[in-house]
Short mmCIF file of C-alpha atoms in Angstrom, two decimals:
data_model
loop_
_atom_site.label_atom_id
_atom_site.label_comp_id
_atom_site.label_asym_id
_atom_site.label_seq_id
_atom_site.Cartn_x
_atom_site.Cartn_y
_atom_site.Cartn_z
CA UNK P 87 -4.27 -198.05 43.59
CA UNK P 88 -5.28 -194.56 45.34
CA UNK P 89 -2.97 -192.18 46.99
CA UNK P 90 -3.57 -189.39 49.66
CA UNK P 91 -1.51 -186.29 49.52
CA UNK P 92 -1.68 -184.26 53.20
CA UNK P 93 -1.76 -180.87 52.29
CA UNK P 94 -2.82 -178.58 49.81
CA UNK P 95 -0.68 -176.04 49.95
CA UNK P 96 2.60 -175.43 47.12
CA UNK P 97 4.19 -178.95 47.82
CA UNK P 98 0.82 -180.64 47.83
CA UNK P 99 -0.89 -178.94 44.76
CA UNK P 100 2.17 -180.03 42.85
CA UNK P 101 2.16 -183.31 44.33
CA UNK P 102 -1.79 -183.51 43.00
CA UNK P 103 -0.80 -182.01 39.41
CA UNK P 104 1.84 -184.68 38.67
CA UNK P 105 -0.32 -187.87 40.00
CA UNK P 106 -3.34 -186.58 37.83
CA UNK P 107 -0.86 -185.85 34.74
CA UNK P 108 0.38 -189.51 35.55
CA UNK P 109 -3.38 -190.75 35.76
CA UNK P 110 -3.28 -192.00 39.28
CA UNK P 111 -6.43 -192.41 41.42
CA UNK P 112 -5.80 -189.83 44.44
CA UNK P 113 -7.57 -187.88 47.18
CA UNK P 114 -6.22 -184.09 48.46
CA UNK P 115 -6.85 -184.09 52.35
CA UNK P 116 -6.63 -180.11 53.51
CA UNK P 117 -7.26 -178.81 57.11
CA UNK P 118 -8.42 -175.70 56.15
CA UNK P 119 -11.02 -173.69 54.59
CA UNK P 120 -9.15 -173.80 51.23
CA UNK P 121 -6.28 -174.18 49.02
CA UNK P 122 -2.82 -172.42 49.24
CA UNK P 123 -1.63 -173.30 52.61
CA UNK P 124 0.65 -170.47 55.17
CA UNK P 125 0.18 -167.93 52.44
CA UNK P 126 -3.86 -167.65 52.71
CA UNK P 127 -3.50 -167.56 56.54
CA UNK P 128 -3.01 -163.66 57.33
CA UNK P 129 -6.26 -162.76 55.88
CA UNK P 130 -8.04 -166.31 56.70
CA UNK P 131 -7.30 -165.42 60.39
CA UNK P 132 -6.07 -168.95 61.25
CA UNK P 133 -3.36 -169.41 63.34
CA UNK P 134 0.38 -170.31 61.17
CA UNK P 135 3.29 -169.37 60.37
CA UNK P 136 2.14 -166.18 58.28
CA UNK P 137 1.27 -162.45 58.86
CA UNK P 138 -0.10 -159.56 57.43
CA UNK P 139 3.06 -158.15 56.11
CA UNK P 140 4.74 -161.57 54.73
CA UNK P 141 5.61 -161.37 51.35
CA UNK P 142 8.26 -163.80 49.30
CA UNK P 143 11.64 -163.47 49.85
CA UNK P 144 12.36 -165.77 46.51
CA UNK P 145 11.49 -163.87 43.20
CA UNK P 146 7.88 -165.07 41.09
CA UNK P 147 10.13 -166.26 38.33
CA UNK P 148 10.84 -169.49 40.42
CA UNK P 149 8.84 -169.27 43.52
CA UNK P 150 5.73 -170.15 40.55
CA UNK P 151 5.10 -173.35 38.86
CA UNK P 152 7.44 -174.19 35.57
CA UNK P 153 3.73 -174.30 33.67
CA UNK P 154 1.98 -172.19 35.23
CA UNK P 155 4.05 -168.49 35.61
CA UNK P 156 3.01 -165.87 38.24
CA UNK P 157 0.88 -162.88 36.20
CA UNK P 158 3.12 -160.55 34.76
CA UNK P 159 1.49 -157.90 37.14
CA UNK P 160 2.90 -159.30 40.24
CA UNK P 161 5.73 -157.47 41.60
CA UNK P 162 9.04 -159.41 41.69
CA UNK P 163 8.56 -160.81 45.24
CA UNK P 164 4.51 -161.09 45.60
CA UNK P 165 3.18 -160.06 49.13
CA UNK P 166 0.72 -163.21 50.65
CA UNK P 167 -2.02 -162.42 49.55
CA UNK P 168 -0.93 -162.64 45.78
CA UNK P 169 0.71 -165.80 46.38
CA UNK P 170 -2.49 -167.08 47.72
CA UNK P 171 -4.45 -165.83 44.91
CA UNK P 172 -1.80 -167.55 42.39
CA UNK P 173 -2.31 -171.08 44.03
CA UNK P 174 -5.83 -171.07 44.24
CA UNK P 175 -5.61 -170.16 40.47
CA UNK P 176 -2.90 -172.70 40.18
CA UNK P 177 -5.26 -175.51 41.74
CA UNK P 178 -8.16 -174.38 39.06
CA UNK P 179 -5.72 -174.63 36.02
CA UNK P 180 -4.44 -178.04 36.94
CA UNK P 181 -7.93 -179.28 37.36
CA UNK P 182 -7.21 -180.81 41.24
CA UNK P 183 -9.68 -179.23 43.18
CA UNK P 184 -12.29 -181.73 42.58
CA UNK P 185 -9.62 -183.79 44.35
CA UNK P 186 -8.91 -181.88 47.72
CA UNK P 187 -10.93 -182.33 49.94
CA UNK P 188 -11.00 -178.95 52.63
CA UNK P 189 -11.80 -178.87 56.27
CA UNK P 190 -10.79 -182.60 57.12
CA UNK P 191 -7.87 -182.83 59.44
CA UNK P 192 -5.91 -186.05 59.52
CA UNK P 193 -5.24 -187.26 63.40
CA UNK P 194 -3.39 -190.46 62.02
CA UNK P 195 -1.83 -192.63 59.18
CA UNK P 196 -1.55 -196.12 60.11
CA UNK P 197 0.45 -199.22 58.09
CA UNK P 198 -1.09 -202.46 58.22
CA UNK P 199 0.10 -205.74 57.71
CA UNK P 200 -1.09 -206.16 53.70
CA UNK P 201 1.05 -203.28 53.32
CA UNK P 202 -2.04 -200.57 52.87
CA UNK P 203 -2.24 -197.51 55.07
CA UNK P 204 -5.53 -196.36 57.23
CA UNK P 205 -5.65 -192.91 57.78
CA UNK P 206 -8.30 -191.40 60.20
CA UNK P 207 -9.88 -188.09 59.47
CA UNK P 208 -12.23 -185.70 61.25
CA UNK P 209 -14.04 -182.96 59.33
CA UNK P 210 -15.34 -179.86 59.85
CA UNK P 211 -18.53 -180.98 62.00
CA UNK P 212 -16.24 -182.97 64.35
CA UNK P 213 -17.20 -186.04 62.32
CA UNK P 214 -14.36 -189.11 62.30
CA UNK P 215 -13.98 -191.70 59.79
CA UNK P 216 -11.36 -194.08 58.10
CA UNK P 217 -9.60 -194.19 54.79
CA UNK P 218 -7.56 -197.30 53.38
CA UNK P 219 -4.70 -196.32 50.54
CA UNK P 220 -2.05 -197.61 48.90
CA UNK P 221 0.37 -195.02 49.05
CA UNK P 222 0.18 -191.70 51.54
CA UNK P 223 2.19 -188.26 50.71
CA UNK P 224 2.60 -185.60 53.19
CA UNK P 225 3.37 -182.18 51.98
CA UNK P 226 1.80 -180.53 55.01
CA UNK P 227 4.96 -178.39 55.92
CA UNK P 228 7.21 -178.60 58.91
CA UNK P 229 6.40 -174.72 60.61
CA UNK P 230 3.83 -176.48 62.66
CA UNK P 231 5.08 -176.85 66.52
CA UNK P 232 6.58 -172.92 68.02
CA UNK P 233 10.05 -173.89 69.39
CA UNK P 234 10.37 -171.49 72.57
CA UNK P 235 13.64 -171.04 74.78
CA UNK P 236 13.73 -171.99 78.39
CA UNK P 237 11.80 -169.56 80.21
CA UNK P 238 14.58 -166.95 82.14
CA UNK P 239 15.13 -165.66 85.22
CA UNK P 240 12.21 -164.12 86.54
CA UNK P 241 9.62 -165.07 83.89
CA UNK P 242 7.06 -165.37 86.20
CA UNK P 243 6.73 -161.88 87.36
CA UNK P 244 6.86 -160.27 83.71
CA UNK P 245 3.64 -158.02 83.15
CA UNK P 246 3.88 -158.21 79.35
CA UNK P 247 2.84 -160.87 77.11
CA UNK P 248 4.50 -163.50 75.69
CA UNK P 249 4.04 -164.83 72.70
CA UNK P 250 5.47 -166.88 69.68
CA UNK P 251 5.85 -165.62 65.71
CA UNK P 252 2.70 -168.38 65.16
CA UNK P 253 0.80 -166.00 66.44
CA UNK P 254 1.80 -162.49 65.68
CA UNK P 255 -0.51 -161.30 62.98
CA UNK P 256 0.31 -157.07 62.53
CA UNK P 257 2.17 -154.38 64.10
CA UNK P 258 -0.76 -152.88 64.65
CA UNK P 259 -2.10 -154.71 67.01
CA UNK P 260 1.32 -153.70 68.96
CA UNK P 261 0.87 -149.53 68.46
CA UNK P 262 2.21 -147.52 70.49
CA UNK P 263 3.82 -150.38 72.75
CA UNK P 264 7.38 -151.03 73.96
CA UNK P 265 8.32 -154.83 72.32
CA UNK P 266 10.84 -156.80 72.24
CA UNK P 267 11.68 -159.26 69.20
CA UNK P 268 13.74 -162.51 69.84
CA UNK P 269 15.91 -163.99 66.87
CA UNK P 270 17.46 -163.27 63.81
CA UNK P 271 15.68 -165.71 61.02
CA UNK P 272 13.50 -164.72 58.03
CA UNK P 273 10.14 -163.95 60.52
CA UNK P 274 12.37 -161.72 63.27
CA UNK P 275 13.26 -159.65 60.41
CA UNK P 276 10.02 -158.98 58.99
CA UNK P 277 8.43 -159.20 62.19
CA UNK P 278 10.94 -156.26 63.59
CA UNK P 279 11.25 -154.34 60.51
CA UNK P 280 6.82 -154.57 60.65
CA UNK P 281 6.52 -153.49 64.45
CA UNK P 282 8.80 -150.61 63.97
CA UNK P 283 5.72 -148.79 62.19
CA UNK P 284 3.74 -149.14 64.95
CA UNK P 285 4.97 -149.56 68.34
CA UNK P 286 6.93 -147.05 70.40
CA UNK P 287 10.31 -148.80 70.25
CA UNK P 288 11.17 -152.44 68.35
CA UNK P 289 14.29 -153.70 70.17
CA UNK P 290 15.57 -157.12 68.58
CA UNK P 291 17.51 -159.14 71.09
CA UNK P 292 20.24 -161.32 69.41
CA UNK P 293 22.18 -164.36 71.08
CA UNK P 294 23.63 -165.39 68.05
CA UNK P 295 25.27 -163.52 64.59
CA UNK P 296 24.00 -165.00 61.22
CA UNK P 297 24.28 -164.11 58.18
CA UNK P 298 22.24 -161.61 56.10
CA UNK P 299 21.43 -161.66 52.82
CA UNK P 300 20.07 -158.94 50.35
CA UNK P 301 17.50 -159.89 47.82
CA UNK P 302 19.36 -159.33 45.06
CA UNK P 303 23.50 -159.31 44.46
CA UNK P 304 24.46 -156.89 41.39
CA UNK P 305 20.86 -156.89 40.57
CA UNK P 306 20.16 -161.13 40.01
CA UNK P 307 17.96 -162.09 43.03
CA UNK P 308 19.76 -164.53 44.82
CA UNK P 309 17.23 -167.77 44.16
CA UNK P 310 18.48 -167.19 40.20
CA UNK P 311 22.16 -166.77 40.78
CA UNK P 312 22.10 -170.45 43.31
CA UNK P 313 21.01 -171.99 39.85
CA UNK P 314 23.21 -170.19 37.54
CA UNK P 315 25.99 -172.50 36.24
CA UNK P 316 28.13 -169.52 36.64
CA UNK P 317 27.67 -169.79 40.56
CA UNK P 318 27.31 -173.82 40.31
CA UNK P 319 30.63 -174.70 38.89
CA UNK P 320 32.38 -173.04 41.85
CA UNK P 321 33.56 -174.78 44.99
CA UNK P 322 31.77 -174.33 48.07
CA UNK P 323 35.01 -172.17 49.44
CA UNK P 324 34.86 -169.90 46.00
CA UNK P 325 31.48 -169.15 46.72
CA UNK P 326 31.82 -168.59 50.27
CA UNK P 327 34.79 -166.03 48.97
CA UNK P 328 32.42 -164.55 46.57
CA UNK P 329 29.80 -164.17 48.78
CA UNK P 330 31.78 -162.36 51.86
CA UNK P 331 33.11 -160.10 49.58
CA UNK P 332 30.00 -159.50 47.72
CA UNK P 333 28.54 -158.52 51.05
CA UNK P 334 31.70 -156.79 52.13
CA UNK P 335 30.64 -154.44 49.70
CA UNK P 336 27.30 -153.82 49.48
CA UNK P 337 26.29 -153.67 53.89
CA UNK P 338 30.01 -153.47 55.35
CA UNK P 339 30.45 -155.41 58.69
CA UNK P 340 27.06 -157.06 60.71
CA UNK P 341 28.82 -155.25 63.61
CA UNK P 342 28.45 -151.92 62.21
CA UNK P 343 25.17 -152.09 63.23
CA UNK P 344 25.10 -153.43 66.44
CA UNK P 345 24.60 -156.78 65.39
CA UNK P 346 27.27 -159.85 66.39
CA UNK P 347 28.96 -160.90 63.93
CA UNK P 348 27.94 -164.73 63.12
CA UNK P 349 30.46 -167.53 64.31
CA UNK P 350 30.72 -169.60 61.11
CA UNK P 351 30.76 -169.09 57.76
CA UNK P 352 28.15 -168.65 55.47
CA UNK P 353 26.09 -171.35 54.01
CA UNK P 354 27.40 -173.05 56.99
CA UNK P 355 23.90 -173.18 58.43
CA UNK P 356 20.41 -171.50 56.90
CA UNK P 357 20.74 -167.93 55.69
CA UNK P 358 18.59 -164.86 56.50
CA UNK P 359 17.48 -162.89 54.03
CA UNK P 360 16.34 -159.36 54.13
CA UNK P 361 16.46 -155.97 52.01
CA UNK P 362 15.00 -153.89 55.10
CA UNK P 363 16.24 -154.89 58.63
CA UNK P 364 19.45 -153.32 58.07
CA UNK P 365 17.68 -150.15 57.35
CA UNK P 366 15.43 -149.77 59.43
CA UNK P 367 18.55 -150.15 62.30
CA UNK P 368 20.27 -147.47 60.53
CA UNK P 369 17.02 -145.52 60.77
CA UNK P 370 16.58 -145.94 64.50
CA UNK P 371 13.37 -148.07 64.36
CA UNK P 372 15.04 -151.19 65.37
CA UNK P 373 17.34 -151.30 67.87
CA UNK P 374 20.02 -154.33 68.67
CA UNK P 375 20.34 -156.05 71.84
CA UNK P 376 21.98 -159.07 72.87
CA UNK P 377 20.36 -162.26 74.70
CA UNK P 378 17.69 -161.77 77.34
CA UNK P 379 19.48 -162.46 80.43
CA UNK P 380 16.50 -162.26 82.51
CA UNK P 381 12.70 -160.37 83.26
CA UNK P 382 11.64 -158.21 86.34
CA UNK P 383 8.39 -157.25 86.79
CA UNK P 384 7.93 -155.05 83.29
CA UNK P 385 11.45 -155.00 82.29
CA UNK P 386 13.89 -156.95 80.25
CA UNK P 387 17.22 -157.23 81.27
CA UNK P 388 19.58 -158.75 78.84
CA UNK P 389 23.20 -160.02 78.73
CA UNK P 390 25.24 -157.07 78.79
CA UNK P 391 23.48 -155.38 82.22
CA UNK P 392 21.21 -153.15 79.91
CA UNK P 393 17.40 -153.40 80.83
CA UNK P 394 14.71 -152.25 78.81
CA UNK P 395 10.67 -151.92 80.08
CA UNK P 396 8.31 -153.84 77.63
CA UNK P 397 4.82 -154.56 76.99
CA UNK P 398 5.09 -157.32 74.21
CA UNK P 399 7.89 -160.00 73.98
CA UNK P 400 7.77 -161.72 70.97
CA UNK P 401 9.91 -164.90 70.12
CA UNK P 402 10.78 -165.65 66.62
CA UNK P 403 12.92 -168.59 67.81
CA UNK P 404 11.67 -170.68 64.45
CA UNK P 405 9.72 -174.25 64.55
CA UNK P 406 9.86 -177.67 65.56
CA UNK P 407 9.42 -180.56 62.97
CA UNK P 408 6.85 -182.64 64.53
CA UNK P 409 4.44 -184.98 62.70
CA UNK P 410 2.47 -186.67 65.34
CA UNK P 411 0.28 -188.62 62.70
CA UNK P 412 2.63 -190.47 61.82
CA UNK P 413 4.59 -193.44 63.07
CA UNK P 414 6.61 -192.95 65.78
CA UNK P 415 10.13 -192.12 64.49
CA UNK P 416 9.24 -191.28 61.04
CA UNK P 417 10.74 -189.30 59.62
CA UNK P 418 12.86 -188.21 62.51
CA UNK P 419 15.12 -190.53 63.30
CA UNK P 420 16.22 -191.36 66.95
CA UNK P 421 19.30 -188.80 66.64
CA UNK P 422 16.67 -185.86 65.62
CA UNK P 423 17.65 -185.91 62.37
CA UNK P 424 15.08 -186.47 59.18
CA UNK P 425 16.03 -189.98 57.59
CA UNK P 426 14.51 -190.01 54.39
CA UNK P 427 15.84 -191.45 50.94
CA UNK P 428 16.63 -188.72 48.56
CA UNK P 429 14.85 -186.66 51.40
CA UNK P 430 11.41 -188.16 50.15
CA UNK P 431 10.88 -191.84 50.92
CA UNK P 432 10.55 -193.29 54.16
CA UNK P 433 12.90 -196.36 54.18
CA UNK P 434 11.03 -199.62 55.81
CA UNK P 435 7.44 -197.77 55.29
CA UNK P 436 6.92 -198.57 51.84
CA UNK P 437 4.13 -196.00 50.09
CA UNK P 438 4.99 -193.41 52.48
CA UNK P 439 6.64 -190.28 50.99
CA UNK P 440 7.15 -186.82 51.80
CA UNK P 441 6.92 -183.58 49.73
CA UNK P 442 8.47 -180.45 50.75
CA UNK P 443 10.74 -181.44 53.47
CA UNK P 444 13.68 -179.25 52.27
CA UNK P 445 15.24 -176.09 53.13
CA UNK P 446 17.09 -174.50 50.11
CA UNK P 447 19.17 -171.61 49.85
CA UNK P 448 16.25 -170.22 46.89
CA UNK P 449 13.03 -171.20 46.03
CA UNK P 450 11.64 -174.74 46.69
CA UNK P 451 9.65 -175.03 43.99
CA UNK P 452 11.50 -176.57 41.52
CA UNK P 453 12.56 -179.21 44.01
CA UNK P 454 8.44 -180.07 44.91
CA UNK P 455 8.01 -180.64 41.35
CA UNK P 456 10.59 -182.68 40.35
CA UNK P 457 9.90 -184.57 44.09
CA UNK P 458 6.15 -184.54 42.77
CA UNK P 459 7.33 -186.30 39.54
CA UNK P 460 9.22 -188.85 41.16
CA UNK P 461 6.84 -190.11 43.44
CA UNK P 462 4.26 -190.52 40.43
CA UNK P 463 6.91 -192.44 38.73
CA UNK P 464 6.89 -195.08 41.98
CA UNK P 465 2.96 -195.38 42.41
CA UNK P 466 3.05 -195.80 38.53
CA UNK P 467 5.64 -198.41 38.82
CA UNK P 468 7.77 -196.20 36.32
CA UNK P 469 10.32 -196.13 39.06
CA UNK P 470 11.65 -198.97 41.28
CA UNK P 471 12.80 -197.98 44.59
CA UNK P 472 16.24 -200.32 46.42
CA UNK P 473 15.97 -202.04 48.88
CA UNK P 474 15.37 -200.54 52.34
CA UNK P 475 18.38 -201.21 53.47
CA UNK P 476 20.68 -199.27 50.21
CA UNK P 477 18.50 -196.64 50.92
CA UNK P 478 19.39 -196.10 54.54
CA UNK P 479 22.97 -196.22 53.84
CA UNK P 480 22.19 -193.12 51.22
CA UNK P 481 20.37 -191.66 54.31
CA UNK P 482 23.46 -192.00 56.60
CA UNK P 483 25.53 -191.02 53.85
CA UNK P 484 23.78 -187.82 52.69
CA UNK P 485 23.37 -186.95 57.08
CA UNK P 486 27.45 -187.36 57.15
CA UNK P 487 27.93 -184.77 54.54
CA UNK P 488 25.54 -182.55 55.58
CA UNK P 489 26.55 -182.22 59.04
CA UNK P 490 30.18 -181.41 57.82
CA UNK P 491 28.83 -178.02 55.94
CA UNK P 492 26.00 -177.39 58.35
CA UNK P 493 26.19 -179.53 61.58
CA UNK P 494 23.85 -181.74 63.55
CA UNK P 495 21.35 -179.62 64.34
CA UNK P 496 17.37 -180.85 63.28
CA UNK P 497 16.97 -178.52 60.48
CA UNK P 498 20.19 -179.03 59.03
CA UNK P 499 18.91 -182.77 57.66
CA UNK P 500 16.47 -180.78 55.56
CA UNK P 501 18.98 -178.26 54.19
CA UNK P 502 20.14 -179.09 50.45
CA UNK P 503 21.88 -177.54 47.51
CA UNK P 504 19.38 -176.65 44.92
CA UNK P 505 21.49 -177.54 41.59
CA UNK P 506 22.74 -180.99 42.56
CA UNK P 507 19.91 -182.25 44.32
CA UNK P 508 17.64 -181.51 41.49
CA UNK P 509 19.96 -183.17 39.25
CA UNK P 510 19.88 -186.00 41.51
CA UNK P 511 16.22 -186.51 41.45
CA UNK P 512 16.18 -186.01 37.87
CA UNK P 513 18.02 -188.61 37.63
CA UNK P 514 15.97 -190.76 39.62
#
């Protein structure tokens, strides 16, 4: 029996931990240069998800291993260059990096008829070879393919550049400039709050409200209060109540600052959070706008007939899932939607799991583990899995529930509820 895990980053280095702690035969397969996945990237100078000014937006306390706590001399929410540090040091203390294997990309994972899976590698040198395993794991993330809006009106004569949050790096490459940020998720945020050091103006163009979240609610960082049983034993509308009025409070209206208010309620579809953006609007670095409408020559003309000039456009407009190693419509299904059993097995690809592939409202750390734990528990034969077809009715049963809280869009099939999903794969 040998496994490969796809990834070493936080879902893979916790996937390696609890196979070695279960005594299982395994082999670490990591792109890059080394250990710790987005969060080494900034300073690496590969392109990802990750820039110079990301830092965590869940506290230390549960963004870090159960075991293996952050240092005491982090702050509360590390910046990405401590998180890096921490899994590298995280890697060391589990004794797995004699496992991973760094600068070998995988380009596919094949099933064959015995039931084994071939995965073909290239390394650093370009070389390419083939691996046969048991069981495969990928907890290589899902930020991997930009998702970019239809071009507008008038793309084709804009003098600026274009480009997607992949591959911003630091507002100081943007000094002095006029730019224009596109979104309102966790990197537009940063990403505007960053360039509004640096360039000349920072407008953020908005099609669509959502809902922001401070850090912290009467001082408990939100990733402790979503597992407090305080919080848990209230309906979804009590916390919805609790929330609105918690934020009701603390920021007043969205619209007070120029930004629409969102169209649904909250925890009706991912969250973003963010201590600064606010600020810096009420500070005049950051400036609303509404959708682009359209782009002439050097300027940017949105919905509401105001046009701007700009140098820099820069579209945080989030990810697609895309995993072209793997078989074609696994894990998303034909509808777009991931179909996985308890969001980590792949039903009718037996040995094929997946680590990470969850969006919580708080840390995901606890969830990797105990997702780590369970898959060690199948490759050990600890665990029996149903039948393929029980666990596609849990998959079309889970997908009917979700969509009534947070629709049918692709990333709402990741989204779950930290304190009864982790109960669920406890029990598992």
């Amino acid at each position: 029996m040998r496994v490969c895990v796809i990834g070493a980053g936080l879902s893979g280095l916790a996937t390696a931990r609890a196979l070695k702690a279960a005594g299982v035969d395994f082999v670490c397969l990591e792109k890059s240069a080394d250990v710790g996945g987005i969060w080494r990237r900034p300073e690496a100078g590969e392109r990802g998800p990750g820039y110079l000014s990301l830092h965590l937006n869940t506290t230390k306390k549960l963004t870090g291993y159960a075991d293996y706590p952050m240092p005491a001399s982090y702050p509360v929410y590390p910046r990405h260059s401590q998180m890096a540090a921490y899994l590298r040091s995280f890697a060391e203390w589990a004794g797995v990096l004699d496992h991973v294997e760094l600068g070998t990309a995988v380009e596919s994972v094949r099933q064959e008829a015995d039931g084994s899976w071939t995965v073909a590698v290239v390394d650093a040198g370009g070389t390419r070879g083939t691996r046969s395993f048991t069981h495969v794991v990928v907890a290589s993330g899902h930020n991997t393919e930009p998702s970019l809006p239809a071009p507008p009106p008038g793309a084709d004569t804009f003098t600026g550049t274009i480009l997607h949050a992949l591959d911003y790096r630091d507002g100081s490459d943007f000094a002095g400039q006029e730019v224009v940020v596109v979104g309102l998720g966790a990197s537009a945020v940063d990403i505007a709050a960053d360039l509004s050091r640096y360039a000349a103006t920072t407008l953020l163009s908005v099609r669509r409200g959502l809902h922001i979240l401070p850090k912290q609610l009467y001082g408990t960082p939100l990733d402790e209060v979503a597992e407090a049983p305080w919080w848990t034993s209230m309906s979804l509308e009590e916390q919805r109540r609790f929330i609105e009025q918690a934020l009701l409070v603390a920021r007043g209206r969205l619209s007070d600052y120029g930004l629409p208010e969102p169209d649904h309620p909250v925890f009706a579809s991912a969250v973003t959070i963010s201590d600064e953006i606010l600020t810096r609007i009420r500070h005049g670095g950051v400036v609303p706008k509404p959708g682009i409408a359209s782009l002439d020559g050097d300027r940017v003309v949105f919905t509401d007939g105001t046009s701007a000039r700009a140098d820099a456009i820069v579209h945080c407009t989030g990810y697609r899932m895309a995993f072209p190693f793997l078989p074609s419509g696994c894990p998303i299904g034909a509808q777009g939607s991931v179909e996985l059993y308890k969001r980590v097995v792949a039903p009718g690809h037996a040995g094929l799991y997946f680590v990470g592939l969850v969006r919580p409202h708080g840390s995901v750390t606890r969830l990797v583990e105990a997702q780590s734990r369970w898959i060690a528990r199948i490759v050990t034969g600890a665990a029996v899995l149903p039948e393929p077809e029980v666990m596609r009715k849990e998959v079309a049963a889970y997908l009917s529930g979700i969509a009534g809280q947070y629709g049918q869009a692709e990333g709402a099939s990741i989204q779950v509820n930290v304190a009864p999903y982790l109960q669920d794969l406890q029990a598992e």
